[in-house]
PDB file of C-alpha atoms in Angstrom:
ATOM      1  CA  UNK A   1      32.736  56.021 -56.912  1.00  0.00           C
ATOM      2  CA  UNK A   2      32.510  59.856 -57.799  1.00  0.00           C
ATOM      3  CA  UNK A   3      29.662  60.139 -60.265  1.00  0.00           C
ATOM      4  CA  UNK A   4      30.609  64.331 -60.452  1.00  0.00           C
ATOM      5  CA  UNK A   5      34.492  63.411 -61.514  1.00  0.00           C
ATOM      6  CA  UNK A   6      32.919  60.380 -64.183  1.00  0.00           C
ATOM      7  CA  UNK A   7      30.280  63.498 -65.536  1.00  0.00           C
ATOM      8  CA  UNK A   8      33.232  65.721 -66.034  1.00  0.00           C
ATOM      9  CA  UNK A   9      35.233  63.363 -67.619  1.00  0.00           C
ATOM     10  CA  UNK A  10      32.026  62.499 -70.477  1.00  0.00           C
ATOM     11  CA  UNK A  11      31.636  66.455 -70.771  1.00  0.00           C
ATOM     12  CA  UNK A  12      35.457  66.615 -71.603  1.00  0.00           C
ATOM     13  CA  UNK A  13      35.426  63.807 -74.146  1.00  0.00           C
ATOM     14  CA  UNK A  14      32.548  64.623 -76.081  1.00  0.00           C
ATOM     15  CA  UNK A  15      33.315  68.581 -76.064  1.00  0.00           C
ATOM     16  CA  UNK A  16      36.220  67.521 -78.341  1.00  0.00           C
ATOM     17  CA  UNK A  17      39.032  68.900 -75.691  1.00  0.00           C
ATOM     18  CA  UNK A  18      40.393  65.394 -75.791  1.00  0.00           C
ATOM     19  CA  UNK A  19      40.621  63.893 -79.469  1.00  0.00           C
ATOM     20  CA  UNK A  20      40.433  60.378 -79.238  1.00  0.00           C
ATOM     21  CA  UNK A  21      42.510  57.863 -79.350  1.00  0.00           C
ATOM     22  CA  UNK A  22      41.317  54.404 -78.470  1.00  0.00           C
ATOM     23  CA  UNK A  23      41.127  50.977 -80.368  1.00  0.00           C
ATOM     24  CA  UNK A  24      38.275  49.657 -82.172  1.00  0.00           C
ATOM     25  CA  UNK A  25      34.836  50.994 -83.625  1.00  0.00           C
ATOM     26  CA  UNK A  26      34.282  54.808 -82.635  1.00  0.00           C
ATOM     27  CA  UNK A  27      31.908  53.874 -79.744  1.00  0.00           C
ATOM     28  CA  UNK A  28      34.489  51.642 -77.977  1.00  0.00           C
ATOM     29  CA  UNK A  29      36.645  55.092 -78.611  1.00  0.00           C
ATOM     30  CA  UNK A  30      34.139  57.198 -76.709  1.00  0.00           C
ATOM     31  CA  UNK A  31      33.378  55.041 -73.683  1.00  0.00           C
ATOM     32  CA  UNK A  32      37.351  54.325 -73.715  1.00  0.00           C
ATOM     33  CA  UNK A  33      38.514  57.956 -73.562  1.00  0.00           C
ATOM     34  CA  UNK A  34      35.825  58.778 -70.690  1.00  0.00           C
ATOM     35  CA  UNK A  35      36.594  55.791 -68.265  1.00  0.00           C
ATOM     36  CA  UNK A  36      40.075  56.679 -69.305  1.00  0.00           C
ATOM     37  CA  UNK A  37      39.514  60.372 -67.915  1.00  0.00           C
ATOM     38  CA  UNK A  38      37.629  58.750 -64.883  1.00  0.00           C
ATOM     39  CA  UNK A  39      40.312  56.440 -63.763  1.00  0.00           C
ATOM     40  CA  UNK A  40      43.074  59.068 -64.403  1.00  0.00           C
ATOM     41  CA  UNK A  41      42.326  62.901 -65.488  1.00  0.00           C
ATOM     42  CA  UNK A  42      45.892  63.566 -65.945  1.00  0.00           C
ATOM     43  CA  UNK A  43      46.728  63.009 -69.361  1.00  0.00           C
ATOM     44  CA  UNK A  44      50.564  62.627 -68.794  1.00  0.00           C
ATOM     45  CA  UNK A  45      49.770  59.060 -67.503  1.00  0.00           C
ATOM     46  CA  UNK A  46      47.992  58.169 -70.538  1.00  0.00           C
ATOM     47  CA  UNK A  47      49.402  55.898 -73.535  1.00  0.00           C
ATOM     48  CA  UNK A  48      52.523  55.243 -71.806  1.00  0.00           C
ATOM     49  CA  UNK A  49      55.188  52.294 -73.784  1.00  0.00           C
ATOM     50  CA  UNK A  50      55.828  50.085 -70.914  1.00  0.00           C
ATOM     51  CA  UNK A  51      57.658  46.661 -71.204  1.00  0.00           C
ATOM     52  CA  UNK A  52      56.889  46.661 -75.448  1.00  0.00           C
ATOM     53  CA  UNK A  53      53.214  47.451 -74.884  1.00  0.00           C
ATOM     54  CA  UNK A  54      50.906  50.424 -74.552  1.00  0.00           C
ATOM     55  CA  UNK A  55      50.131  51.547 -71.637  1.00  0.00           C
ATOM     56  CA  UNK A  56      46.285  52.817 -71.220  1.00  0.00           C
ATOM     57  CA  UNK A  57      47.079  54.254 -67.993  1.00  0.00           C
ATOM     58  CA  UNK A  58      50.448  54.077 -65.944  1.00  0.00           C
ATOM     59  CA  UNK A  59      51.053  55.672 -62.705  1.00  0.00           C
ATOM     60  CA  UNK A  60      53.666  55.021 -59.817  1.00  0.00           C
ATOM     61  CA  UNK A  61      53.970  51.190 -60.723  1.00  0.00           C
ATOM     62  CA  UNK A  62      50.677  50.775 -61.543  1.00  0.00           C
ATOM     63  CA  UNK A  63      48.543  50.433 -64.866  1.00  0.00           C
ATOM     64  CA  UNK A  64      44.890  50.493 -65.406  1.00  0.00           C
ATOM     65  CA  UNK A  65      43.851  48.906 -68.577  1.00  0.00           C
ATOM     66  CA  UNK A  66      39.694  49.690 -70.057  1.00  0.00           C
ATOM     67  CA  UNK A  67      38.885  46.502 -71.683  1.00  0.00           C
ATOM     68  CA  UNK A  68      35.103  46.811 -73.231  1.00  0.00           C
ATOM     69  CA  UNK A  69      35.595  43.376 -74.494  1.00  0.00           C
ATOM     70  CA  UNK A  70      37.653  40.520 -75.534  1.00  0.00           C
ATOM     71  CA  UNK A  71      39.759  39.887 -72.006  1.00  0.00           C
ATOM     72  CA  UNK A  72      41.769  36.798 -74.342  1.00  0.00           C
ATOM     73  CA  UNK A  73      43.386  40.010 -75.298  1.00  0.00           C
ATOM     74  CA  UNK A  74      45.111  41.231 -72.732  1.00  0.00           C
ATOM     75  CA  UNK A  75      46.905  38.090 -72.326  1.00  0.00           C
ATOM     76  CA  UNK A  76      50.136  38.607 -73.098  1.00  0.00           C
ATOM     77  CA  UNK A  77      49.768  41.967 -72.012  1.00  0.00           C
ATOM     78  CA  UNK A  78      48.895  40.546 -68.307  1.00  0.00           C
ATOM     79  CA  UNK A  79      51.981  37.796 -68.662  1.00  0.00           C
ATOM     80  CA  UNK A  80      54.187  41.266 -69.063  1.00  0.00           C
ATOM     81  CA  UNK A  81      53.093  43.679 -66.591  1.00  0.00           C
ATOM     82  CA  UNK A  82      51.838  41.105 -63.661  1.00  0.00           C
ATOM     83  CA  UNK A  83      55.361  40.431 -62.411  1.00  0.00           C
ATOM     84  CA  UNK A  84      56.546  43.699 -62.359  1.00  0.00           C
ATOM     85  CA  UNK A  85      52.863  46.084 -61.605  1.00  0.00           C
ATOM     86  CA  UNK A  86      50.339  46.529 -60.351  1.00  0.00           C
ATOM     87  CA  UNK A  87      47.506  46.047 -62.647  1.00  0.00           C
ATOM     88  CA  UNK A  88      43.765  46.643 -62.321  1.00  0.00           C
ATOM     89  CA  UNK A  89      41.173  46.212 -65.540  1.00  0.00           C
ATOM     90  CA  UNK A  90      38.761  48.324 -65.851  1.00  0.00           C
ATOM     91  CA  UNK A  91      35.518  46.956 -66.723  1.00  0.00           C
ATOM     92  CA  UNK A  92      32.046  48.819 -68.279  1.00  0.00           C
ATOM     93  CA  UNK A  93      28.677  47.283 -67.895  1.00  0.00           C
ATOM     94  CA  UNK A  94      26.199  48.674 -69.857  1.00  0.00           C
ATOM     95  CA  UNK A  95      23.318  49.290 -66.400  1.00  0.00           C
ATOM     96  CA  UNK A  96      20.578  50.814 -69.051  1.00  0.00           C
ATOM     97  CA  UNK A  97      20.616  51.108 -72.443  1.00  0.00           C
ATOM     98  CA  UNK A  98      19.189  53.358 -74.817  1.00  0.00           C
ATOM     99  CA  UNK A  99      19.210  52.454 -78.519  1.00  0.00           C
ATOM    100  CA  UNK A 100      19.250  54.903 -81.338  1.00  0.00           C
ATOM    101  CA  UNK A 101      19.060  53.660 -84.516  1.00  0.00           C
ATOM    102  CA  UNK A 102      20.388  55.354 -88.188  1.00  0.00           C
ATOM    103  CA  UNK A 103      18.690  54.422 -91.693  1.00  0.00           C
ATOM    104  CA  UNK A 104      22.046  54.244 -93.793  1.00  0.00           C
ATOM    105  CA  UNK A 105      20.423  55.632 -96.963  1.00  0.00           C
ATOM    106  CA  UNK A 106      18.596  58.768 -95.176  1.00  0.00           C
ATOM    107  CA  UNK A 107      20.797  59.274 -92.464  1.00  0.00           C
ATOM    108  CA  UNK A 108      17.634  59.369 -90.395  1.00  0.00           C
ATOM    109  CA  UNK A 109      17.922  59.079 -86.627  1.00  0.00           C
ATOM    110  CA  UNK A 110      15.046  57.065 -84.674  1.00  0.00           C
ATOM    111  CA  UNK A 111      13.932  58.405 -81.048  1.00  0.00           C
ATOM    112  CA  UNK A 112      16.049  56.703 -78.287  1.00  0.00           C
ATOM    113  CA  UNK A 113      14.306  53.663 -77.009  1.00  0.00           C
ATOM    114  CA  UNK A 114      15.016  52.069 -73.774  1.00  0.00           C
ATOM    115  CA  UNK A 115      16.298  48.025 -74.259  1.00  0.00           C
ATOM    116  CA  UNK A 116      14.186  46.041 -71.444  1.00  0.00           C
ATOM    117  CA  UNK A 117      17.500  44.284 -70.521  1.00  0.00           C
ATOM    118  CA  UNK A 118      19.343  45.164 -67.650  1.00  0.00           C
ATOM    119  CA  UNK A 119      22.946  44.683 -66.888  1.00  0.00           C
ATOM    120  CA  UNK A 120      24.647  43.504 -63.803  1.00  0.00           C
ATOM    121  CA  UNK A 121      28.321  43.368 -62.635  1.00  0.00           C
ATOM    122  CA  UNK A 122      27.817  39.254 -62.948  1.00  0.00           C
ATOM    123  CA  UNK A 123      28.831  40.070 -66.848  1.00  0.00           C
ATOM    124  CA  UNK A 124      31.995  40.398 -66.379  1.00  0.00           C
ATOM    125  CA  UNK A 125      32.614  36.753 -65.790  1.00  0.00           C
ATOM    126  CA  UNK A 126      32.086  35.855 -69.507  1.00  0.00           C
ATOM    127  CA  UNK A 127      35.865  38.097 -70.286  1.00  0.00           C
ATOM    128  CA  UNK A 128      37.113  36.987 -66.660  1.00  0.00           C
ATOM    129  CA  UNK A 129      36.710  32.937 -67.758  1.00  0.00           C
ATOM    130  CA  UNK A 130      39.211  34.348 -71.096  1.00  0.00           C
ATOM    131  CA  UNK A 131      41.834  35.237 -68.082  1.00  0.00           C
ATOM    132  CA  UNK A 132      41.136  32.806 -65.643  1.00  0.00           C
ATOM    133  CA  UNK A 133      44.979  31.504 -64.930  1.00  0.00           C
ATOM    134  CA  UNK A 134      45.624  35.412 -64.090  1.00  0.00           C
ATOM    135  CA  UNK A 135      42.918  36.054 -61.610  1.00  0.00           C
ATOM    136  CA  UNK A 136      44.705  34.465 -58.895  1.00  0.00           C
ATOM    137  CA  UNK A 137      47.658  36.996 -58.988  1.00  0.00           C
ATOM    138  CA  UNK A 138      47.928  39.034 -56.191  1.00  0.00           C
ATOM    139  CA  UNK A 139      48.998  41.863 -58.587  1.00  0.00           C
ATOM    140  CA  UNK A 140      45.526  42.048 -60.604  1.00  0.00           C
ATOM    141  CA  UNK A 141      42.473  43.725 -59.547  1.00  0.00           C
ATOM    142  CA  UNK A 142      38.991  43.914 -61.018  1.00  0.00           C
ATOM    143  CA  UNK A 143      37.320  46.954 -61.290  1.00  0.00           C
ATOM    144  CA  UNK A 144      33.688  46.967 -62.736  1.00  0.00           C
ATOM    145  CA  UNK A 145      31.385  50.332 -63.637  1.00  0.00           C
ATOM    146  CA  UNK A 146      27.792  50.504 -63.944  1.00  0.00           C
ATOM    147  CA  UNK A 147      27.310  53.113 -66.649  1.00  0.00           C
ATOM    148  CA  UNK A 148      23.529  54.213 -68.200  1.00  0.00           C
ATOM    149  CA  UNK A 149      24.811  54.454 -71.862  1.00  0.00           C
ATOM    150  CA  UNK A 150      23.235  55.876 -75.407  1.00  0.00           C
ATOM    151  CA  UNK A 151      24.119  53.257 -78.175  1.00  0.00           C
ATOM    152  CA  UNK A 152      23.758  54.121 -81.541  1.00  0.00           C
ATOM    153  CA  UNK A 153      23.792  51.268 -84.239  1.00  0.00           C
ATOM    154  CA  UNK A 154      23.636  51.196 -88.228  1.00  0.00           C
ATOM    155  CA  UNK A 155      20.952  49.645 -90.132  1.00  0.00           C
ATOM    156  CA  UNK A 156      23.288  47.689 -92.388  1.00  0.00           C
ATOM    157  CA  UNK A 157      22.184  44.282 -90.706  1.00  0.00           C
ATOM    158  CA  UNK A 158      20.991  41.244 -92.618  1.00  0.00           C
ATOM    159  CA  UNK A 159      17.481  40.986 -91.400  1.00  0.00           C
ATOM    160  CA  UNK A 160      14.317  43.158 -93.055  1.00  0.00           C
ATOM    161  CA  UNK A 161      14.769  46.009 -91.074  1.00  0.00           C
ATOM    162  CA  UNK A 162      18.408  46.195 -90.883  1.00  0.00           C
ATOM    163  CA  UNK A 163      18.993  45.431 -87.376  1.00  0.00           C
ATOM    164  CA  UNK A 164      20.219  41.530 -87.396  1.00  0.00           C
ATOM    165  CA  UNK A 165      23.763  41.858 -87.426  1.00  0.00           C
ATOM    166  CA  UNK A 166      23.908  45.488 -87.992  1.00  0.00           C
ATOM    167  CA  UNK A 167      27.400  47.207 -86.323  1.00  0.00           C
ATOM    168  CA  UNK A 168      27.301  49.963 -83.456  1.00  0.00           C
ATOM    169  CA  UNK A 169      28.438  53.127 -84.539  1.00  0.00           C
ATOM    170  CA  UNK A 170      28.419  54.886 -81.055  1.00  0.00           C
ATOM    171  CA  UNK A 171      28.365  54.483 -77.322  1.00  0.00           C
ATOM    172  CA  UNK A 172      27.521  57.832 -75.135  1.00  0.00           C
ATOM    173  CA  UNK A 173      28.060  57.289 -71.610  1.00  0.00           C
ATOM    174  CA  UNK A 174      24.923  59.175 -69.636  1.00  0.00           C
ATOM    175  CA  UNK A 175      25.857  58.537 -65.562  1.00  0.00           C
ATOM    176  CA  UNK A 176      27.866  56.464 -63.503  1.00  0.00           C
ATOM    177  CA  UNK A 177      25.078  54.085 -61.913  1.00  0.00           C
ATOM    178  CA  UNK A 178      27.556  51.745 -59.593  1.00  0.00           C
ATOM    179  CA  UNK A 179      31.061  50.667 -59.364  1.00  0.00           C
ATOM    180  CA  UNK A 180      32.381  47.363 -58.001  1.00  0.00           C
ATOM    181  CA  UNK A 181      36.127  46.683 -56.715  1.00  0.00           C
ATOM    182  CA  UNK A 182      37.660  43.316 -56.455  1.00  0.00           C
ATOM    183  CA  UNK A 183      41.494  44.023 -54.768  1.00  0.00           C
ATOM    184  CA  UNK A 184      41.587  40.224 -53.672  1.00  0.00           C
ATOM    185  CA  UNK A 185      40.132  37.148 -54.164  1.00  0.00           C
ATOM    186  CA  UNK A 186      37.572  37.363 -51.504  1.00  0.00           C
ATOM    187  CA  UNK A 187      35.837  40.130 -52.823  1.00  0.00           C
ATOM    188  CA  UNK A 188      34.353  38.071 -55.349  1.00  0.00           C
ATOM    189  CA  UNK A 189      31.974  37.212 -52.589  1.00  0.00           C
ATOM    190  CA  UNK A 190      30.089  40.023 -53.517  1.00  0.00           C
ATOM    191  CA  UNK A 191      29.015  38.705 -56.886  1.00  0.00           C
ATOM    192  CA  UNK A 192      26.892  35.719 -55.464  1.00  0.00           C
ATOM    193  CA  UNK A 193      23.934  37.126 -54.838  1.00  0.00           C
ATOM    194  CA  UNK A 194      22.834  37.464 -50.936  1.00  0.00           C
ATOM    195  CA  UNK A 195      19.509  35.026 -51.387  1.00  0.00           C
ATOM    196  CA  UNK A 196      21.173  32.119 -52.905  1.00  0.00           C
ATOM    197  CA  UNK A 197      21.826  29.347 -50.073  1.00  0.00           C
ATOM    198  CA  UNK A 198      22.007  26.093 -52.023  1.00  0.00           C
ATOM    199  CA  UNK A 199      22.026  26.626 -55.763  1.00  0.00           C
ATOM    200  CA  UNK A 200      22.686  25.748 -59.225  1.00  0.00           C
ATOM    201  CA  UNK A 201      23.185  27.117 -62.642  1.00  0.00           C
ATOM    202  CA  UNK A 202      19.302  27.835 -63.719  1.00  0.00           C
ATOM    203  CA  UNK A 203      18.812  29.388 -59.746  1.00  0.00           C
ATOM    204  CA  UNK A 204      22.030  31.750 -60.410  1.00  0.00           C
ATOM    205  CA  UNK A 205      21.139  32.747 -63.600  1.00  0.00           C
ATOM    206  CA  UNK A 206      17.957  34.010 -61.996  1.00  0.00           C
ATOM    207  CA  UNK A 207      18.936  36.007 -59.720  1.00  0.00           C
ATOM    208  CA  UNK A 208      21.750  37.418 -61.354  1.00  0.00           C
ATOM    209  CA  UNK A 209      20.166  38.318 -64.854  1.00  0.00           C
ATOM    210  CA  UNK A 210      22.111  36.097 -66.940  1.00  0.00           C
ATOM    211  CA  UNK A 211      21.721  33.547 -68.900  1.00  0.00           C
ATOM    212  CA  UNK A 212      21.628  30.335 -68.182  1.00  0.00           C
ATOM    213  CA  UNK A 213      24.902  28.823 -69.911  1.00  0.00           C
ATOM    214  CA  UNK A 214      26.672  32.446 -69.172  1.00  0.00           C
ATOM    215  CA  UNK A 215      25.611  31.183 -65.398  1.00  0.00           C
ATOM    216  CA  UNK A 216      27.628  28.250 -66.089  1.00  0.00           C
ATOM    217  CA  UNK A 217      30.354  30.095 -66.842  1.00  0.00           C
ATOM    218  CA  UNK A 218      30.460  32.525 -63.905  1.00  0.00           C
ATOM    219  CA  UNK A 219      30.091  29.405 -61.527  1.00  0.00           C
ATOM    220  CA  UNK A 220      33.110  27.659 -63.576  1.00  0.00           C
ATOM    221  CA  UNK A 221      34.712  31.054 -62.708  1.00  0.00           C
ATOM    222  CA  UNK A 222      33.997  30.940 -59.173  1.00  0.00           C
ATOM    223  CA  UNK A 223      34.360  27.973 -58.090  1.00  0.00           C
ATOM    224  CA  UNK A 224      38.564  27.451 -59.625  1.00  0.00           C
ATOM    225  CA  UNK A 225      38.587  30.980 -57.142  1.00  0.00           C
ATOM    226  CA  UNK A 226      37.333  29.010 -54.523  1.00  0.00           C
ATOM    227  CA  UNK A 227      34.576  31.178 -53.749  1.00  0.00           C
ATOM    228  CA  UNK A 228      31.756  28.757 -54.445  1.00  0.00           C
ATOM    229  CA  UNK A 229      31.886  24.810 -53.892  1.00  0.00           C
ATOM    230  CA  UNK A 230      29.928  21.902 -55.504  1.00  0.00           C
ATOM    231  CA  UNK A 231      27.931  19.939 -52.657  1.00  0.00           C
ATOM    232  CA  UNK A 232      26.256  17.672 -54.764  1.00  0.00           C
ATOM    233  CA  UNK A 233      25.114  16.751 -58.656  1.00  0.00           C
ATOM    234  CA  UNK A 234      21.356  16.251 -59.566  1.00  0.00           C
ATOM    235  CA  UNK A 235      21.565  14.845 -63.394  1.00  0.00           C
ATOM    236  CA  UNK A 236      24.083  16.761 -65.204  1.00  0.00           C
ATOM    237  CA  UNK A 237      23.531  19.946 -63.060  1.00  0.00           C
ATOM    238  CA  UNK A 238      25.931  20.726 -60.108  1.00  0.00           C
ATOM    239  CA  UNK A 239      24.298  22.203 -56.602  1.00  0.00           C
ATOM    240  CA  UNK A 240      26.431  24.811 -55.356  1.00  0.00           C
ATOM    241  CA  UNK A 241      27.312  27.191 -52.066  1.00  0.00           C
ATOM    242  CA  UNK A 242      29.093  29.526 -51.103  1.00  0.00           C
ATOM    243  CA  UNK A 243      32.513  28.466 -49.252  1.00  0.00           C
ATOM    244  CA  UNK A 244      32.482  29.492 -45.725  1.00  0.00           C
ATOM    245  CA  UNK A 245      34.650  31.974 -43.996  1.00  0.00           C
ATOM    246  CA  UNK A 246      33.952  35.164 -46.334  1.00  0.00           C
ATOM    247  CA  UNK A 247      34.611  38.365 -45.986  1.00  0.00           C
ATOM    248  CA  UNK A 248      31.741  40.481 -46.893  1.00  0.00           C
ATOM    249  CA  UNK A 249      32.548  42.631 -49.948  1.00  0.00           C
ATOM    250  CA  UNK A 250      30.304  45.663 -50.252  1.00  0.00           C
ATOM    251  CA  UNK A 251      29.866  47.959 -53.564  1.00  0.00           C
ATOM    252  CA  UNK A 252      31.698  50.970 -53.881  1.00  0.00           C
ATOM    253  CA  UNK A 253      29.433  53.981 -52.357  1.00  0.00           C
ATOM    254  CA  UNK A 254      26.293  53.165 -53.411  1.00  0.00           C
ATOM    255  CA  UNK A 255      24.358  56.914 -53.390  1.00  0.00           C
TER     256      UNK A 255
END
């Protein structure tokens, strides 16, 4: 992790010496074009055509792809480059969040206001369940980053005040908080949480932050990666540990 390179990169972006180019809403540009700077500065080894796709970053056989979302995807993307790359997603977890909202008819901005949730490198198992038959490949690693962001959303919602179903408008990265690795299948260890011995769904949702049936899901994840196994059922609810005979996985330079 080099928070100094991922400040640069933000300063770059939003001085407008890169232009952007990503997919999606103009937030999802934003935060796209800075981890894109982070993971690669060199702008020669962006957008590159590669087996009848894009490219977000290729280097010397291998491609990084920033997914902010929607892993199901990346698919047939993954079926393409897995045989012949190296491949590693790229992963952003909003850590903090400030919220900014804009009244469409005045164009008034509110103060930033910090959202009492808290995010957690555990979210990335609701896009890694939309891959799951990849994450066994030897050619694909997981890369997840912490990131304090700025959101700015629209008061075009449904509700009273606008904000039920109202659309982001903009993401602002502020720092690089963390960064997590997975290179192989045992460095998954490091996203059951130290204090869980014997455990189930409700006891990993709580000490991981999510929520219960997104619990479910990461425990579906890990246990078809062998890293967790059932030891027993109580009702409808599995009791889980960890499999024996980790290696202990460590976040990347935490400072």
């Amino acid at each position: 992790m080099d928070r100094t390179s991922f400040q640069l990169a933000t300063q770059r972006v939003l001085s407008g010496e890169h232009p952007h180019h990503g997919i999606g809403t103009l937030g999802e540009k934003t935060l796209h074009a800075v981890i894109k700077h982070y993971v690669e500065p060199d702008e020669s080894f962006h957008e590159i055509p590669l087996e009848g796709y894009v490219a977000d970053v290729y280097r010397e056989g291998h491609v990084c792809e920033i997914q902010t979302a929607g892993f199901e995807k990346m698919r047939e993307k993954l079926r393409a480059f897995l045989p012949l790359y190296k491949v590693t997603i790229v992963y952003p977890v909003p850590a903090t969040k400030w919220l900014k909202w804009v009244d469409v008819e005045t164009g008034e901005i509110s103060r930033p206001r910090k959202s009492p949730k808290k995010g957690t490198p555990q979210a990335v198992f609701r896009e890694l369940y939309r891959i799951k038959n990849f994450l066994k490949d030897p050619h694909l690693s997981i890369r997840i980053l912490l990131i304090d962001i700025e959101e700015t959303r629209l008061k075009d919602g449904w509700s009273y005040d606008g904000k039920k179903g109202s659309h982001r408008e903009n993401r602002i990265p502020i720092e690089l908080v963390e960064e997590y690795r997975i290179e192989q299948i045992r460095d998954y260890h490091i996203l059951v949480p130290d204090s869980l011995e014997k455990f189930d769904s409700v006891q990993y949702a709580r000490a991981t932050g999510l929520t219960v049936n997104r619990a479910r899901t990461a425990l579906n994840v890990l246990h078809d990666l062998g890293i967790v196994r059932r030891i027993d059922k109580v009702g409808n609810r599995y009791i889980y540990e960890e499999s024996t005979g980790q290696a202990q996985a460590v976040a990347v330079d935490k400072k």
